[in-house]
PDB file of C-alpha atoms in Angstrom:
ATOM      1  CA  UNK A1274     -25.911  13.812  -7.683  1.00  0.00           C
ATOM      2  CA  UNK A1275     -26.535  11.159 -10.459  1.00  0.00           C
ATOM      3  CA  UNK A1276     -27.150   7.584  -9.814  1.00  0.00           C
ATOM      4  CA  UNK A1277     -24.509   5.012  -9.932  1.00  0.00           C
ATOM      5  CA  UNK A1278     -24.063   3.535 -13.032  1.00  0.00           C
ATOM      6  CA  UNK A1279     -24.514  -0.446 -13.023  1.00  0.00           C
ATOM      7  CA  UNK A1280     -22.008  -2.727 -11.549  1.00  0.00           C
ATOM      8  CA  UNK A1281     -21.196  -3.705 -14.608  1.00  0.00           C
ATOM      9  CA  UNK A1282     -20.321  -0.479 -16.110  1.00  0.00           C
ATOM     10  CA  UNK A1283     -17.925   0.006 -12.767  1.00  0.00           C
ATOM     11  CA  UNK A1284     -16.239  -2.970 -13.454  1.00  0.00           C
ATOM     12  CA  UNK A1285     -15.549  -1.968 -17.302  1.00  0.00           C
ATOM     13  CA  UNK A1286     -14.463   1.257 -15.681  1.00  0.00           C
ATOM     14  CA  UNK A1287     -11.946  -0.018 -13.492  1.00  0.00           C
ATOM     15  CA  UNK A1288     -10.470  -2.385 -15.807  1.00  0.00           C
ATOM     16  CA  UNK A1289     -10.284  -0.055 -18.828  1.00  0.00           C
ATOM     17  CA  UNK A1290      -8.159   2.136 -15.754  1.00  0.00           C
ATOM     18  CA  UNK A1291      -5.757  -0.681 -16.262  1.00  0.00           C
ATOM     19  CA  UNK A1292      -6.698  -2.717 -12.744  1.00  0.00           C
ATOM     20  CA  UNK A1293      -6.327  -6.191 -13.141  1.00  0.00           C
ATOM     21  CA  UNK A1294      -9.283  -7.548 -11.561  1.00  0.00           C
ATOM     22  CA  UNK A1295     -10.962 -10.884 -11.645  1.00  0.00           C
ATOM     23  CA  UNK A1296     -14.305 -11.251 -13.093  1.00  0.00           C
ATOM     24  CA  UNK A1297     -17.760  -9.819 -11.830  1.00  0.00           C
ATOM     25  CA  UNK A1298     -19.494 -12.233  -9.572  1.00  0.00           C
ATOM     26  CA  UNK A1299     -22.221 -13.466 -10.468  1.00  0.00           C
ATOM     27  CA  UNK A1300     -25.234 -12.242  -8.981  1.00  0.00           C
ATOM     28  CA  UNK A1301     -23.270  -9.667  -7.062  1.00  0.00           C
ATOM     29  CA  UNK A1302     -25.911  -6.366  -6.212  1.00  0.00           C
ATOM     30  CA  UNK A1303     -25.554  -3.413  -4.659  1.00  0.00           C
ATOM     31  CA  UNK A1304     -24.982   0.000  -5.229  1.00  0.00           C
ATOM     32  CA  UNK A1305     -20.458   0.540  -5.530  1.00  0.00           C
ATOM     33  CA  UNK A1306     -18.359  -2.098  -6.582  1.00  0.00           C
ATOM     34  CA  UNK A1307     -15.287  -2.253  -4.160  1.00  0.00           C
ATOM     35  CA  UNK A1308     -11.929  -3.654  -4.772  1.00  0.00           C
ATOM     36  CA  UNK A1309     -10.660  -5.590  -1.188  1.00  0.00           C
ATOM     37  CA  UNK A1310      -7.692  -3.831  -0.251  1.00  0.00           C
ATOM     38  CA  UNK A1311      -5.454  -6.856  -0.129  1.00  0.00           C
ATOM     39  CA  UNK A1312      -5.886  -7.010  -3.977  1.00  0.00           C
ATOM     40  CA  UNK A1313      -5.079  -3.635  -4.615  1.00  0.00           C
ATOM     41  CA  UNK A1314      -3.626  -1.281  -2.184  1.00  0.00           C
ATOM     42  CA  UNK A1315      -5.835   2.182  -1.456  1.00  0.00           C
ATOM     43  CA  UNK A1316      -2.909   4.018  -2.290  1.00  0.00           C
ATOM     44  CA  UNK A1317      -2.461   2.385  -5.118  1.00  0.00           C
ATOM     45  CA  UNK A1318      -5.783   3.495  -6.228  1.00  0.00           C
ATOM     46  CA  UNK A1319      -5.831   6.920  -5.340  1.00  0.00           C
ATOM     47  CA  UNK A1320      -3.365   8.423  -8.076  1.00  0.00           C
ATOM     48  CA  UNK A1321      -6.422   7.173 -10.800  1.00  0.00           C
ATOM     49  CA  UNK A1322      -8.723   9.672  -8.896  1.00  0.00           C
ATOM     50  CA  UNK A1323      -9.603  12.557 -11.313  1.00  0.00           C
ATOM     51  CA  UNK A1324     -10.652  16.161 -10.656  1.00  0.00           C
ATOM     52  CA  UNK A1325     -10.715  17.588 -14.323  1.00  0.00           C
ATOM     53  CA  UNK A1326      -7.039  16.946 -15.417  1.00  0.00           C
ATOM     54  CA  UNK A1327      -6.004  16.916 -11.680  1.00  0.00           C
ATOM     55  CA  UNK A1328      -4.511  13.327 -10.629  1.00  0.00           C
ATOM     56  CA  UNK A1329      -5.152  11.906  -7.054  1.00  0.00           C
ATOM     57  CA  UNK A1330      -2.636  11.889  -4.264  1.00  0.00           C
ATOM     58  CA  UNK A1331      -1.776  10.468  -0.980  1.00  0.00           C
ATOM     59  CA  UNK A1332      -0.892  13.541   1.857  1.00  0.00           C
ATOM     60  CA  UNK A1333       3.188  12.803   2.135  1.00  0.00           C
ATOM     61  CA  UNK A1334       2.479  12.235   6.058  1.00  0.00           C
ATOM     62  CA  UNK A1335       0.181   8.982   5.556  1.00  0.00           C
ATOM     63  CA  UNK A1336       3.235   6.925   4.501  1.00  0.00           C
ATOM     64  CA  UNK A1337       1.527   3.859   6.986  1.00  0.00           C
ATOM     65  CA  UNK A1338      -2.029   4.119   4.972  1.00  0.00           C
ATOM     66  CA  UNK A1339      -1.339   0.480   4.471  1.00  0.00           C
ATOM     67  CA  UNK A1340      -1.747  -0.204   7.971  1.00  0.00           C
ATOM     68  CA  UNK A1341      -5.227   1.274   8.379  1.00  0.00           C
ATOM     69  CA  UNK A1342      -7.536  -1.977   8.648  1.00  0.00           C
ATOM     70  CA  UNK A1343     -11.388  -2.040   9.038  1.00  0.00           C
ATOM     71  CA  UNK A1344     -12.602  -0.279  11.996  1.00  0.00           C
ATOM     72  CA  UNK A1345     -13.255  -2.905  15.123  1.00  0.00           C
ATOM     73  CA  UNK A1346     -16.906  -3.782  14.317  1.00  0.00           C
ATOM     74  CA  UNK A1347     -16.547  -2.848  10.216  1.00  0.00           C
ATOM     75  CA  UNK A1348     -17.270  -6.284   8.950  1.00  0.00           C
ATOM     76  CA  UNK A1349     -15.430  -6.241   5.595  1.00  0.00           C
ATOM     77  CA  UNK A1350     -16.408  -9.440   3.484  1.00  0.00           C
ATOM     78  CA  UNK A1351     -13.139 -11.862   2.412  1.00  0.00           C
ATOM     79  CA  UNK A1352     -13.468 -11.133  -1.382  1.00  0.00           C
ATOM     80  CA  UNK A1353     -11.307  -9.534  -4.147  1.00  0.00           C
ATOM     81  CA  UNK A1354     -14.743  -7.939  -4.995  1.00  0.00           C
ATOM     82  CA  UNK A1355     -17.908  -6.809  -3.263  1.00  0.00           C
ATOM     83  CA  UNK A1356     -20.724  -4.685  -3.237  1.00  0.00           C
ATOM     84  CA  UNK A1357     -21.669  -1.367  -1.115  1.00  0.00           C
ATOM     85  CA  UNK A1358     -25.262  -0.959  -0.499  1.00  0.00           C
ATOM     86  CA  UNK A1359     -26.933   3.277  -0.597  1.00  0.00           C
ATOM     87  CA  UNK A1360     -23.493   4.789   0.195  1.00  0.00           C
ATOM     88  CA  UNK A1361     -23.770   8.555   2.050  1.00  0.00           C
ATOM     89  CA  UNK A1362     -21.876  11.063   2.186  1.00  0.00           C
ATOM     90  CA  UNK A1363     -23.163  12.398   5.678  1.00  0.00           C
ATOM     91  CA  UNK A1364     -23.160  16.105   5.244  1.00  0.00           C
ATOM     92  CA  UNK A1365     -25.611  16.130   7.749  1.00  0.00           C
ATOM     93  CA  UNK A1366     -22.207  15.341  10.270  1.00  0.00           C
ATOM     94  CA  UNK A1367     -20.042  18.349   9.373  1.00  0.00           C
ATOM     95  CA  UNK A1368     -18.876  20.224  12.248  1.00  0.00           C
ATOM     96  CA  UNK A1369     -19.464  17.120  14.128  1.00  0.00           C
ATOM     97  CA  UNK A1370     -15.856  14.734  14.910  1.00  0.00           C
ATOM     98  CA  UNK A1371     -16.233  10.992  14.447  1.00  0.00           C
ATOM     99  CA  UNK A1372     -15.574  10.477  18.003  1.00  0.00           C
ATOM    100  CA  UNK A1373     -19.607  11.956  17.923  1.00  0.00           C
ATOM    101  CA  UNK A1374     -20.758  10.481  15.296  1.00  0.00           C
ATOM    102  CA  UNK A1375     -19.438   7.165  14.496  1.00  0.00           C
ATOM    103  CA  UNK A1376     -21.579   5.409  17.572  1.00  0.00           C
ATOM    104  CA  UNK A1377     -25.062   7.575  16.119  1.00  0.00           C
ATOM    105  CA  UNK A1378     -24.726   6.207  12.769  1.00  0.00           C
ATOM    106  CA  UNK A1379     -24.450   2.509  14.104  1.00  0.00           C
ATOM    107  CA  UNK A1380     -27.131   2.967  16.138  1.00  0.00           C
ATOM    108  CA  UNK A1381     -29.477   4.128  13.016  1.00  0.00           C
ATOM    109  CA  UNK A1382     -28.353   0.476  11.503  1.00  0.00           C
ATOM    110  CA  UNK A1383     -25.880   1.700   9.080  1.00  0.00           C
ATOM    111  CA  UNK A1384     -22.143   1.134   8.898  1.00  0.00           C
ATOM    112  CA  UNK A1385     -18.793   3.459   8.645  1.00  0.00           C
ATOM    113  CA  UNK A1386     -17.457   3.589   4.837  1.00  0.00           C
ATOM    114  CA  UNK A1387     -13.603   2.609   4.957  1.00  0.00           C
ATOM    115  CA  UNK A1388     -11.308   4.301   2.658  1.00  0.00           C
ATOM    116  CA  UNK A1389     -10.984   1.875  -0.137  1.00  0.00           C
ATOM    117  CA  UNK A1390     -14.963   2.549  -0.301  1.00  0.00           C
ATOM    118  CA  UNK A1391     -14.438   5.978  -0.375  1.00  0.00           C
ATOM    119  CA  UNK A1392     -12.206   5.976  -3.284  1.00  0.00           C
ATOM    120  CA  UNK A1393     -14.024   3.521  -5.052  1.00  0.00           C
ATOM    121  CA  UNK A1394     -16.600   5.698  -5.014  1.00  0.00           C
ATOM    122  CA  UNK A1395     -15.027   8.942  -5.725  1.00  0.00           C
ATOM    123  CA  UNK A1396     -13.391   6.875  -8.718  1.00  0.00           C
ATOM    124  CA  UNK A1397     -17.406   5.683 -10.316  1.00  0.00           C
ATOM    125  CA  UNK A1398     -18.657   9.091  -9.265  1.00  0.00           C
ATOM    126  CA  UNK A1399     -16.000  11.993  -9.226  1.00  0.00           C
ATOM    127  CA  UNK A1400     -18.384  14.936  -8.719  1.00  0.00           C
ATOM    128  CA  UNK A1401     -19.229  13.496  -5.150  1.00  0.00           C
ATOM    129  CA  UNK A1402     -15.756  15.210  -4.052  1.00  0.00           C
ATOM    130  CA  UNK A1403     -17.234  19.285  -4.032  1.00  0.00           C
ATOM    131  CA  UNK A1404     -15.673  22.338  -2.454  1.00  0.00           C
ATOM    132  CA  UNK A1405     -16.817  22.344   1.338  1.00  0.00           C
ATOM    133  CA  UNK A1406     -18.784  18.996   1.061  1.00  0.00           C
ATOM    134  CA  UNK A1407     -16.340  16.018   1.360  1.00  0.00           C
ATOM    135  CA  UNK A1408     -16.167  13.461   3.823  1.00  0.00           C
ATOM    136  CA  UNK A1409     -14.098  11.296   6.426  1.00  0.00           C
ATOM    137  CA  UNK A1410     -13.902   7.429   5.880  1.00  0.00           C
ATOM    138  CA  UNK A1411     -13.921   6.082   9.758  1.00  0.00           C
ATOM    139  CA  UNK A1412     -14.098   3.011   8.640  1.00  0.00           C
ATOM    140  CA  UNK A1413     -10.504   2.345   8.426  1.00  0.00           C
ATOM    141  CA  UNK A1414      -8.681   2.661  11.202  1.00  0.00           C
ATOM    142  CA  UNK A1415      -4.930   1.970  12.518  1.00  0.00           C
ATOM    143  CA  UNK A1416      -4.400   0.130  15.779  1.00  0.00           C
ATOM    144  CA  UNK A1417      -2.247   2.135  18.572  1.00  0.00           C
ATOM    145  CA  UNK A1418       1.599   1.922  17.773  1.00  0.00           C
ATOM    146  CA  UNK A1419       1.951   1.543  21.476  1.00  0.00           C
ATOM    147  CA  UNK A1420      -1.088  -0.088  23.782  1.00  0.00           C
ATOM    148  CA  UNK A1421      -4.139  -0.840  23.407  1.00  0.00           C
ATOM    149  CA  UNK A1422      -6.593   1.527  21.207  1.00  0.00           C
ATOM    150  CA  UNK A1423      -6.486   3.096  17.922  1.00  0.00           C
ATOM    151  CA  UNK A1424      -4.515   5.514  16.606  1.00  0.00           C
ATOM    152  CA  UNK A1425      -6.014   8.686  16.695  1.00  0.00           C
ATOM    153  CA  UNK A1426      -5.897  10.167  13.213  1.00  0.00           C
ATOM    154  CA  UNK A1427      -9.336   9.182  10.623  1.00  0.00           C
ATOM    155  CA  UNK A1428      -8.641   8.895   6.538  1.00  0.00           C
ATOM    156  CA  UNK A1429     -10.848  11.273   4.812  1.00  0.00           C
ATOM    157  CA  UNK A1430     -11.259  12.776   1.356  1.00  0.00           C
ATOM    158  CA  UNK A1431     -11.424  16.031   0.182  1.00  0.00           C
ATOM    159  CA  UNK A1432      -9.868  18.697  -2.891  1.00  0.00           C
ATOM    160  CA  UNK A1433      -6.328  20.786  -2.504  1.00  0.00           C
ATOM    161  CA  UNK A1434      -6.069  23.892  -1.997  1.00  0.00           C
ATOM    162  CA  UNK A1435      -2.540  23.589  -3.463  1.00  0.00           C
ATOM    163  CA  UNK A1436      -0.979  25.394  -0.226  1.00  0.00           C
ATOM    164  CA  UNK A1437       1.934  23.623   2.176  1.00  0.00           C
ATOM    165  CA  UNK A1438       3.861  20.484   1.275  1.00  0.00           C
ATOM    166  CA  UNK A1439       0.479  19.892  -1.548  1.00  0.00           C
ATOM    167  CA  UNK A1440       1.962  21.684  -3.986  1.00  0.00           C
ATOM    168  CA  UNK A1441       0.707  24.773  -6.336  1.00  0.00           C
ATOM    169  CA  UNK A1442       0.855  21.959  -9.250  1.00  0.00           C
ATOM    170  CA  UNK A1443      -1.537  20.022  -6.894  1.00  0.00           C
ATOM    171  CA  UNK A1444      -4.416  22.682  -6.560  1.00  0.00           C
ATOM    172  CA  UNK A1445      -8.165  21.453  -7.509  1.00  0.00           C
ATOM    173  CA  UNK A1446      -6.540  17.705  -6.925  1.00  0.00           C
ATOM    174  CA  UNK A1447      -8.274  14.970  -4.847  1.00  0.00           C
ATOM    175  CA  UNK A1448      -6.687  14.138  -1.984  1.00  0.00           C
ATOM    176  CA  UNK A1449      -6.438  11.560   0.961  1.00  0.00           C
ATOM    177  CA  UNK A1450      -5.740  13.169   4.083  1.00  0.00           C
ATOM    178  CA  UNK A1451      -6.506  12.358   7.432  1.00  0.00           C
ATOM    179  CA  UNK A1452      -8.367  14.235  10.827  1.00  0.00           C
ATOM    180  CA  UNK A1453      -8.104  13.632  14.057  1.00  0.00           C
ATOM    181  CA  UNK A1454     -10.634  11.486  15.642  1.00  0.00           C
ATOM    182  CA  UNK A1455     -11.768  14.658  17.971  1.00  0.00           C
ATOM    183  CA  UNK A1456     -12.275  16.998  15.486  1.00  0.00           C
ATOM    184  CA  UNK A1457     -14.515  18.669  14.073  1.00  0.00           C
ATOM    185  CA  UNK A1458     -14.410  20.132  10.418  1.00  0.00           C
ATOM    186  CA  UNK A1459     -16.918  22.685   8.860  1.00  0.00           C
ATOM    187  CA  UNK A1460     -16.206  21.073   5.454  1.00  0.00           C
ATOM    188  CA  UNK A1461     -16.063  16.919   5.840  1.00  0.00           C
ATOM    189  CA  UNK A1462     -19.005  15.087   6.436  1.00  0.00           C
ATOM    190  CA  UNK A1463     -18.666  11.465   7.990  1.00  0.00           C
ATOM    191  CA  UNK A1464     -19.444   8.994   5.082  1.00  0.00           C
ATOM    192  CA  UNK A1465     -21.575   5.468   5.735  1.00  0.00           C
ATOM    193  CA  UNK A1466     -23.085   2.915   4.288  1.00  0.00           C
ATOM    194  CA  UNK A1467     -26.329   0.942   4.435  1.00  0.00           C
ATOM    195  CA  UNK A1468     -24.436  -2.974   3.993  1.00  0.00           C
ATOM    196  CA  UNK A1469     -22.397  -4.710   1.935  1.00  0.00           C
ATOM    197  CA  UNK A1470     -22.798  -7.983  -0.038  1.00  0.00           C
ATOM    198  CA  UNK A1471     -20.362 -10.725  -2.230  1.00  0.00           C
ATOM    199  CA  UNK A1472     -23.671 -11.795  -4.031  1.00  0.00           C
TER     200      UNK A1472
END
């Protein structure tokens, strides 16, 4: 897999997609540039996703995507704009379920990608989306409808197969789904990242 390009070049990119964003900060570093949820939604940003002349889609049952919030320890910063330091796209966790995982990649000092990181970066680097090596975003979770706890389903992105309520029109497409928590999938690795930074 290539290198990011600059942080400038994403930028460019995202504007010239026709985001209205507000101007690099500067001094910002890192590896991804992230847009903050609150300024635009994630599933606002997943129909720009491109798989050769494939659009991205939402699955039709993750109509409450907006409710998904930063895991409980995911320390998101409070800007329109930040930075994502050596994102992974932890292969090494397939056939493992986050339930398993998310605690082991804390404990090596890294943090779980959310799912406006994992578009963002599927958006600056496309080809990181391959047949049988995609990955969950734990990083975003929805609190319990009911009690304490979170709900039990995990966003993750991976590519149609164009069967079910997808669509044939749909095959080859990007897509934001969603796992259970408890499962385990031959297929989706469990994506992280190494920080993240407004400067």
């Amino acid at each position: 897999m290539h290198p990011l390009p600059d942080l400038t070049t994403q930028h460019r990119r995202l504007t010239d997609l026709g985001l209205r964003l507000p101007g690099l900060p500067p001094g910002l570093a890192g590896d991804l540039l992230v847009v903050h949820h609150r300024l635009v939604q994630v599933a606002d940003l997943v129909p720009l996703l491109r798989r050769g002349d494939r659009p991205g889609f939402v699955v039709e049952d993750l109509t409450d995507l907006a409710e998904f919030d930063p895991a409980p320890g995911v320390q998101v910063p409070d800007a329109d704009l930040y930075a994502v330091h050596a994102p992974e796209r932890g292969d090494e966790h397939a056939d493992r379920s986050p339930d398993e995982v998310d605690p082991q990649i804390r404990a090596r000092g890294r943090d779980l990608m959310t799912a406006a990181e994992g578009v963002a970066w599927v958006l600056q680097q496309p080809e990181v989306l391959e047949r049988n090596h995609c990955f969950m975003t734990t990083g975003s979770r929805r609190p319990r409808a009911a009690g304490p706890g979170l709900d039990a389903r995990v966003p993750a992105l991976w590519i149609s197969n164009g069967t079910g309520r997808d669509g044939r029109d749909r095959k080859d497409a990007p897509k934001l789904g969603w796992c259970w928590a408890g499962n385990r999938h031959t297929w989706l690795g469990i994506a992280s990242v190494a920080g993240r930074s407004t400067a």
